[in-house]
Short mmCIF file of C-alpha atoms in Angstrom, two decimals:
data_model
loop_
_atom_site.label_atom_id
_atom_site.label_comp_id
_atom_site.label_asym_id
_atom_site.label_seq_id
_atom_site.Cartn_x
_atom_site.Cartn_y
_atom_site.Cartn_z
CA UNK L 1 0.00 0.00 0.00
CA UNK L 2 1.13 3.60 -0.84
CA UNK L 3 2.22 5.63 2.07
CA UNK L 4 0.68 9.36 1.27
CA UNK L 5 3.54 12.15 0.82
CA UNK L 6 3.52 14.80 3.40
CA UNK L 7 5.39 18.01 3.84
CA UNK L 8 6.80 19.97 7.02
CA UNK L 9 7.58 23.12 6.73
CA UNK L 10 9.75 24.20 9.90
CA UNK L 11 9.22 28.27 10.08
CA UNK L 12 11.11 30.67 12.22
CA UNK L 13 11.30 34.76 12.35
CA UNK L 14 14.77 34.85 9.88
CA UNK L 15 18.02 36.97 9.65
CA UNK L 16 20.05 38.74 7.81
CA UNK L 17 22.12 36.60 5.09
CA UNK L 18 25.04 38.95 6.07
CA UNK L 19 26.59 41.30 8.32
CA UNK L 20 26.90 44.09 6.30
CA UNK L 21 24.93 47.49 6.89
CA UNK L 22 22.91 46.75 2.90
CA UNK L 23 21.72 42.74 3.76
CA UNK L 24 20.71 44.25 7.71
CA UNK L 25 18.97 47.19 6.12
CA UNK L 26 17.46 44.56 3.32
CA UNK L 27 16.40 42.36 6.29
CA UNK L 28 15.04 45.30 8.94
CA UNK L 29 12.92 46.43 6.12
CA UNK L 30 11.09 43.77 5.30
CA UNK L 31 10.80 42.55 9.05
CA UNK L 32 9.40 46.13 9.73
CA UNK L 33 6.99 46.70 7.05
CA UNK L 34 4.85 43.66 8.18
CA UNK L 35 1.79 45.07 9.37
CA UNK L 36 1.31 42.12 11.84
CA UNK L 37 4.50 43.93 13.43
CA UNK L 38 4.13 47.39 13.26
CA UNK L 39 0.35 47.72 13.01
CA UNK L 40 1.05 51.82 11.82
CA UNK L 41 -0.71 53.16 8.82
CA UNK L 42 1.39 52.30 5.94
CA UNK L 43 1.72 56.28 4.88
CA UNK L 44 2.91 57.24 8.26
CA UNK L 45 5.65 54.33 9.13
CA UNK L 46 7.01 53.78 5.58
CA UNK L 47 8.35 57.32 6.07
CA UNK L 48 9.17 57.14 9.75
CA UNK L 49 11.18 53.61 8.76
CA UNK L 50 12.99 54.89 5.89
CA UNK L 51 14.19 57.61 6.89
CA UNK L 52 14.29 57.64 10.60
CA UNK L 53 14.39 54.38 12.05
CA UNK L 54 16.51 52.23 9.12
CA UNK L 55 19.66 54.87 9.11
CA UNK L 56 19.75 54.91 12.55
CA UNK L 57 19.07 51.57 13.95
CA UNK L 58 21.20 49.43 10.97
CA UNK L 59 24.80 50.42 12.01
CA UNK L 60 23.95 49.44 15.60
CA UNK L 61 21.93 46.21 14.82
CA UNK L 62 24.71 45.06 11.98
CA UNK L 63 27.42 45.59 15.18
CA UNK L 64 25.48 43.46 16.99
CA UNK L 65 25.51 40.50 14.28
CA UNK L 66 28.92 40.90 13.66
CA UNK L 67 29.69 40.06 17.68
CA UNK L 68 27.40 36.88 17.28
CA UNK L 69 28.29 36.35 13.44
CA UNK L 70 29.83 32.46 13.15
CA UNK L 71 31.97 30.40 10.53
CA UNK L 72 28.47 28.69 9.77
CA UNK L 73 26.76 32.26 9.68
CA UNK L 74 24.31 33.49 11.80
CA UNK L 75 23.56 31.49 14.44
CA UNK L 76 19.60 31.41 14.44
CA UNK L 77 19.98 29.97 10.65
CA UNK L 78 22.71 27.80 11.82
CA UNK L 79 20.82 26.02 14.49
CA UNK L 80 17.66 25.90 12.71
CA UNK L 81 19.25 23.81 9.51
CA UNK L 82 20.21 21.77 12.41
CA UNK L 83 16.61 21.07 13.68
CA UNK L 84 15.40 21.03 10.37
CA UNK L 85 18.50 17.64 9.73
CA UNK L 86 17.32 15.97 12.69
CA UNK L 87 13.80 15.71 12.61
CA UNK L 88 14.37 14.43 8.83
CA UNK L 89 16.59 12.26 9.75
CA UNK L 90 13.93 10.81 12.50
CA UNK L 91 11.88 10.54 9.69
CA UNK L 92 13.70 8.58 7.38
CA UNK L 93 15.12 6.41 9.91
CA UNK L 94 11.56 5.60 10.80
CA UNK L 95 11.11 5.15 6.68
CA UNK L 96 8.02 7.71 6.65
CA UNK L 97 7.52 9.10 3.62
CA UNK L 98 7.83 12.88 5.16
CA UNK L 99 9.70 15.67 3.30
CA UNK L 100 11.41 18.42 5.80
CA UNK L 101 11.55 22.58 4.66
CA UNK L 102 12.86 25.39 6.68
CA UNK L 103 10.98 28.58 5.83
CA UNK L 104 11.63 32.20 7.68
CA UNK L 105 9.48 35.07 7.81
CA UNK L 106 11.88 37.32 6.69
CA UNK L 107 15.16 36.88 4.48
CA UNK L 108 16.45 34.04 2.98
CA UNK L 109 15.35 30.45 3.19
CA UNK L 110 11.98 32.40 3.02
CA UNK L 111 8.76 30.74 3.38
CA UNK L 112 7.79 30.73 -0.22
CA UNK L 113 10.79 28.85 -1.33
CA UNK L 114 10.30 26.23 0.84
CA UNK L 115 6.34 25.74 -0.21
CA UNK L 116 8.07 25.60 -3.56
CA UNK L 117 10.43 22.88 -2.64
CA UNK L 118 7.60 21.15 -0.98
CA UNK L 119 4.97 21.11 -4.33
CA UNK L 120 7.71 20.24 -6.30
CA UNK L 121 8.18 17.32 -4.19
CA UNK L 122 4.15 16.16 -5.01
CA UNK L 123 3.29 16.29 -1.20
CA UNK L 124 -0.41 15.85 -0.74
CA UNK L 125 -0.51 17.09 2.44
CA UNK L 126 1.57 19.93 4.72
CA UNK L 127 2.29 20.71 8.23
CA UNK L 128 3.18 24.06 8.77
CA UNK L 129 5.00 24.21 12.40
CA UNK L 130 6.39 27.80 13.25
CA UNK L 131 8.78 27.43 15.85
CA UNK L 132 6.96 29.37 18.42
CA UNK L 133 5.93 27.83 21.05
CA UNK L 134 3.51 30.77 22.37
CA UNK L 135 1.57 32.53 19.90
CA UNK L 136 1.22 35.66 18.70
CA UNK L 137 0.26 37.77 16.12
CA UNK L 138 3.29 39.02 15.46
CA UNK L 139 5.18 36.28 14.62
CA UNK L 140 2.90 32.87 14.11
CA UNK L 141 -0.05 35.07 12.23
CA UNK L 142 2.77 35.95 9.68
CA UNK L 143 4.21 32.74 9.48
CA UNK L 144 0.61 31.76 8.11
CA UNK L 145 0.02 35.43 6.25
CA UNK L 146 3.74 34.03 4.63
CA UNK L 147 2.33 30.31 3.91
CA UNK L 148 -1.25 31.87 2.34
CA UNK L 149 0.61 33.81 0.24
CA UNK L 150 2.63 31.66 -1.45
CA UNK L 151 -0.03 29.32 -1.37
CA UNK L 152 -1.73 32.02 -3.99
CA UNK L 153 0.74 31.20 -6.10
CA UNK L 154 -0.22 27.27 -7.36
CA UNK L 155 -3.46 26.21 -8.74
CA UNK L 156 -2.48 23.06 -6.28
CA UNK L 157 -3.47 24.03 -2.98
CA UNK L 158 -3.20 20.70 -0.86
CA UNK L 159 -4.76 20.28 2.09
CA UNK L 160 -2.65 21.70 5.33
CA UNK L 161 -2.03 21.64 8.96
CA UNK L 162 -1.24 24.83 10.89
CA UNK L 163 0.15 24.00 14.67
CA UNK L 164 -1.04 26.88 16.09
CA UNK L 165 0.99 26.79 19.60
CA UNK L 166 2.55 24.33 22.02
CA UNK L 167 3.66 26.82 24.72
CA UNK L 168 2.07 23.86 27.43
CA UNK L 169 2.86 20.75 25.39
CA UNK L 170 4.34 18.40 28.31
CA UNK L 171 7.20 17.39 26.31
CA UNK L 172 8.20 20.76 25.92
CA UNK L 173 7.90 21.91 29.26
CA UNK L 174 10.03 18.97 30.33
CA UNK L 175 12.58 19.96 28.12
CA UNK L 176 12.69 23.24 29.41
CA UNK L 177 13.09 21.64 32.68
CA UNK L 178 15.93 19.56 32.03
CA UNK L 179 18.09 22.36 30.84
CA UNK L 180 17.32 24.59 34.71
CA UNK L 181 19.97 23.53 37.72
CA UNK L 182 19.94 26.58 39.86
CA UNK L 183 22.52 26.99 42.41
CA UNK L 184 22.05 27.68 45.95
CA UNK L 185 20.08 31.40 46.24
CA UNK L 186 19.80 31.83 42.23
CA UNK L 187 16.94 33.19 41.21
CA UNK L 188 15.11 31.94 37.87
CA UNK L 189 14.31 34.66 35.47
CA UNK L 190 11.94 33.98 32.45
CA UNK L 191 12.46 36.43 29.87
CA UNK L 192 9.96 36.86 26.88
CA UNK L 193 10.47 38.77 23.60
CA UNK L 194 7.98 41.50 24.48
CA UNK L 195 4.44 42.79 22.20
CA UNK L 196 2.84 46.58 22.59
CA UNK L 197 0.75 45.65 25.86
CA UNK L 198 -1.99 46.60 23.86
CA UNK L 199 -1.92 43.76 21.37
CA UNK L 200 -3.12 41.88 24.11
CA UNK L 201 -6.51 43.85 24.84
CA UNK L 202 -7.09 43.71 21.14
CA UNK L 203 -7.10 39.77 21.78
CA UNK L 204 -3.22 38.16 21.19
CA UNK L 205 -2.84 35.02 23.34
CA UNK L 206 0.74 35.89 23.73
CA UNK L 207 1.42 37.12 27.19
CA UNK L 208 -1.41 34.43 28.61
CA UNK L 209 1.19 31.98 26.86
CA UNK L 210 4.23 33.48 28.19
CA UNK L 211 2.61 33.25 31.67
CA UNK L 212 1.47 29.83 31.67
CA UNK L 213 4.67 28.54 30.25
CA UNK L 214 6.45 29.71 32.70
CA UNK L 215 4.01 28.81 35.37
CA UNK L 216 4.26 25.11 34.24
CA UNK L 217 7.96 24.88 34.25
CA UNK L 218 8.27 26.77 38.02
CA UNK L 219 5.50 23.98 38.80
CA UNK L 220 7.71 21.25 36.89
CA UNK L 221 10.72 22.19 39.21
CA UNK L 222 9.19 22.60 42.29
CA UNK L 223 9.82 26.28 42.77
CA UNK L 224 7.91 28.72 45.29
CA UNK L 225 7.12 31.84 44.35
CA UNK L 226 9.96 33.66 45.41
CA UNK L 227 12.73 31.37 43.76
CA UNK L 228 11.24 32.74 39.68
CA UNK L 229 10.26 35.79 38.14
CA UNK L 230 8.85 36.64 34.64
CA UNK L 231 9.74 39.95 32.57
CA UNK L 232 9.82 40.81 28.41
CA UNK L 233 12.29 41.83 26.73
CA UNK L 234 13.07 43.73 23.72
CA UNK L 235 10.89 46.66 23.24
CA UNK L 236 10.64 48.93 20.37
CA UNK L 237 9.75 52.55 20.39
CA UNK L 238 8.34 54.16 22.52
CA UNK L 239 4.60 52.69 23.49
CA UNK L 240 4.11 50.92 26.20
CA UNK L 241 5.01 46.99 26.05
CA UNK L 242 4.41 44.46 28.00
CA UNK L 243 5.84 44.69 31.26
CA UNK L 244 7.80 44.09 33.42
CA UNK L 245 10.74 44.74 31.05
CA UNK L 246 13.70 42.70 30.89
CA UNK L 247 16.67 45.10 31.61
CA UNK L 248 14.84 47.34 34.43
CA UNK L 249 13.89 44.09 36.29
CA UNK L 250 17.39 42.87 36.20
CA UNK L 251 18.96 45.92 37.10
CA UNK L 252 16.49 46.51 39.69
CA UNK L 253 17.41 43.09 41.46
CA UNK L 254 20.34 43.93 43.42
CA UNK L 255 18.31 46.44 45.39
CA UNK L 256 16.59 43.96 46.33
CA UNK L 257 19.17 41.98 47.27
CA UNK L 258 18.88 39.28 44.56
CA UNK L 259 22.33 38.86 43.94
CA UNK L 260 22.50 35.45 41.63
CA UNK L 261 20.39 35.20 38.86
CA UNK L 262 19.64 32.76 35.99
CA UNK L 263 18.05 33.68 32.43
CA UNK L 264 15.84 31.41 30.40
CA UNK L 265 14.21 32.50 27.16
CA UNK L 266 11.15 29.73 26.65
CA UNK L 267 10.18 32.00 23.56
CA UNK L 268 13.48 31.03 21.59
CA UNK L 269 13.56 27.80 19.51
CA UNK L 270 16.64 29.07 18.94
CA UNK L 271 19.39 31.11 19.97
CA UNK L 272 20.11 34.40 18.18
CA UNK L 273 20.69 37.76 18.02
CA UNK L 274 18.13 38.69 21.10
CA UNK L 275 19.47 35.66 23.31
CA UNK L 276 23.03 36.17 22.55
CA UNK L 277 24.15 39.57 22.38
CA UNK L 278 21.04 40.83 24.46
CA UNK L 279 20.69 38.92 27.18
CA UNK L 280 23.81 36.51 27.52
CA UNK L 281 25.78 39.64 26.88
CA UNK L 282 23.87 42.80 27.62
CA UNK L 283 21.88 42.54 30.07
CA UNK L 284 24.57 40.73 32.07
CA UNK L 285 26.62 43.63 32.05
CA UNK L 286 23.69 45.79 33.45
CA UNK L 287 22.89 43.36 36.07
CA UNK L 288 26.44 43.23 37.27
CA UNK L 289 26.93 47.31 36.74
CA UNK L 290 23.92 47.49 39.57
CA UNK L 291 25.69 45.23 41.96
CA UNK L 292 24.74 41.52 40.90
CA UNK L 293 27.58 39.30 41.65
CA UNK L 294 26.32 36.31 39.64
CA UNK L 295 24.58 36.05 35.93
CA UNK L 296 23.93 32.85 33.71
CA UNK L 297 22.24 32.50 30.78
CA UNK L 298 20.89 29.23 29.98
CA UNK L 299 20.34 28.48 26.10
CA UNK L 300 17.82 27.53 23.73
CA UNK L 301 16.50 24.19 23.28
CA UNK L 302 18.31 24.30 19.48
CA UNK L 303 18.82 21.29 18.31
CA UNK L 304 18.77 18.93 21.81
CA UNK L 305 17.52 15.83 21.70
CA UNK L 306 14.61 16.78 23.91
CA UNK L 307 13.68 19.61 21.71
CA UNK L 308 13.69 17.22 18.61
CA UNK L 309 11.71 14.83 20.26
CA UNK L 310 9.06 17.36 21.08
CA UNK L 311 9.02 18.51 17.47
CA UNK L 312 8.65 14.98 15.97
CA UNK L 313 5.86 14.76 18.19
CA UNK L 314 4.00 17.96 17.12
CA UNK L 315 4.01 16.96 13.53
CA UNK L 316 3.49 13.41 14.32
CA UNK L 317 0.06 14.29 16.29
CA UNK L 318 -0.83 15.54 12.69
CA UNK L 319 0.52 13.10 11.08
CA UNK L 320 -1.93 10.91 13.05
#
């Protein structure tokens, strides 16, 4: 008996395809003109982003590449051709006729291309898993806006799965788990990539996600209340975002005489630019500038072997 064809397309937020100040600007643009991210009226922010925010913020944001910039490139693309090997290889080792993209958002493997790849492969079916594990508007919706689109462009529309979130899969939050041994007095600080606060009035699930993730895990490990703390990180302009924010929470901890502290970013499938330079790097220095004496990040799932397995089962529960 024929085993039916079906295609995964693995989707993340993207990166630059350089570190130069034209493929950042190339990048920034096309991450910033997606309304689902800056939900402006096109008249008024094309202008402000052209010629405000774009000269400005590239030479600071293609620094910041350049200190996390690899021999395999950026690391975000790195690490995600490494999920995207693995849970093929589970595949094919398990001789399931399953075919394995990686689309991004923005910049190069994009999204299209890799709903190319899968047509031209005769799947009859996709999966569509962004790797975002809480959703929100800003960054699952336009994985799908991305996968509609290019779906526009093939008379052959087969039929699809969309995995909306997993942000309290148990598999995930186990893997989570595994990767947290605090020390003696170490605190456990979850830090989320941050939304305007208002998306979530207007109806986002995000920060109800973020919550409950983190929730689960502090419930996983046994902590009280006073042993983790939540924040967001990496706001944009100047309207309020969620809160509290990453950096004022850290460098507010010392006051309060939380001297040893431990980051975890649930949000990030993978490490990149806002894990790396931002918090590993960053943020330690302004927790350590107000008096901390002791700072660890603690990385991504990437390409773990718990983090795989959770995958596999996320398309697999479709596959079913």
């Amino acid at each position: 008996m024929s085993q039916q064809k079906i295609g995964v397309l693995l989707a993340n937020l993207g990166t630059p395809d350089e570190p130069t100040t034209p493929a950042v600007k190339r990048y920034l643009k096309q991450f910033l003109s997606d309304p689902r991210v800056i939900d402006l009226p096109k008249w008024k922010w094309q202008f402000i982003l052209n010629f405000m925010v774009l000269p400005k913020r590239a030479p600071r944001v293609v620094e910041a590449y350049k200190s996390i910039w690899t021999e395999a490139g950026s690391p975000l693309l790195s690490i995600s051709r490494q999920q995207q090997k693995a849970v093929q290889s589970y595949f094919n080792a398990k001789n399931q006729n399953v075919i394995v993209e990686l689309g991004m958002s923005y910049g190069n493997p994009s999204i299209e291309s890799a709903v190319e790849r899968l047509i031209k492969h005769d799947v009859e079916k996709i999966i569509v898993l962004p790797l975002y594990p809480q959703y929100s508007s800003t960054t699952t919706a336009s994985v799908f806006d991305a996968f509609a689109r290019a779906l526009t462009q093939h008379k052959k529309v087969v039929p699809f799965e969309f995995i909306h979130n997993y942000h309290n899969e148990p598999l995930y939050i186990k893997a989570l788990a595994n990767t947290i041994q605090l020390e003696q007095d170490e605190l456990l600080l979850f830090s989320f990539h941050g939304i305007p606060a208002r998306y979530e009035t207007e109806g986002d699930f995000y920060a109800e996600h973020c919550r409950k993730t983190a929730h689960l895990v502090a419930e996983q490990l046994d902590l009280t209340e006073k042993q983790w703390h939540i924040s967001f990180q990496s706001r944009f302009g100047k309207e309020e975002w969620l809160k509290p924010y990453t950096d004022e929470t850290l460098m507010g901890f010392p006051s309060k005489n939380i001297k040893k502290v431990a980051v975890i970013c649930p949000g990030f499938s993978a490490d990149c630019l806002e894990t790396i330079e931002e918090i590993a790097e960053e943020n330690r220095e302004n927790f350590e500038h107000a008096g901390g004496e002791s700072y660890r990040y603690i990385p991504a799932l990437n390409a773990n072997s718990d983090h795989i397995r959770l995958l596999v089962k996320l398309i697999e529960d479709k596959l079913a």
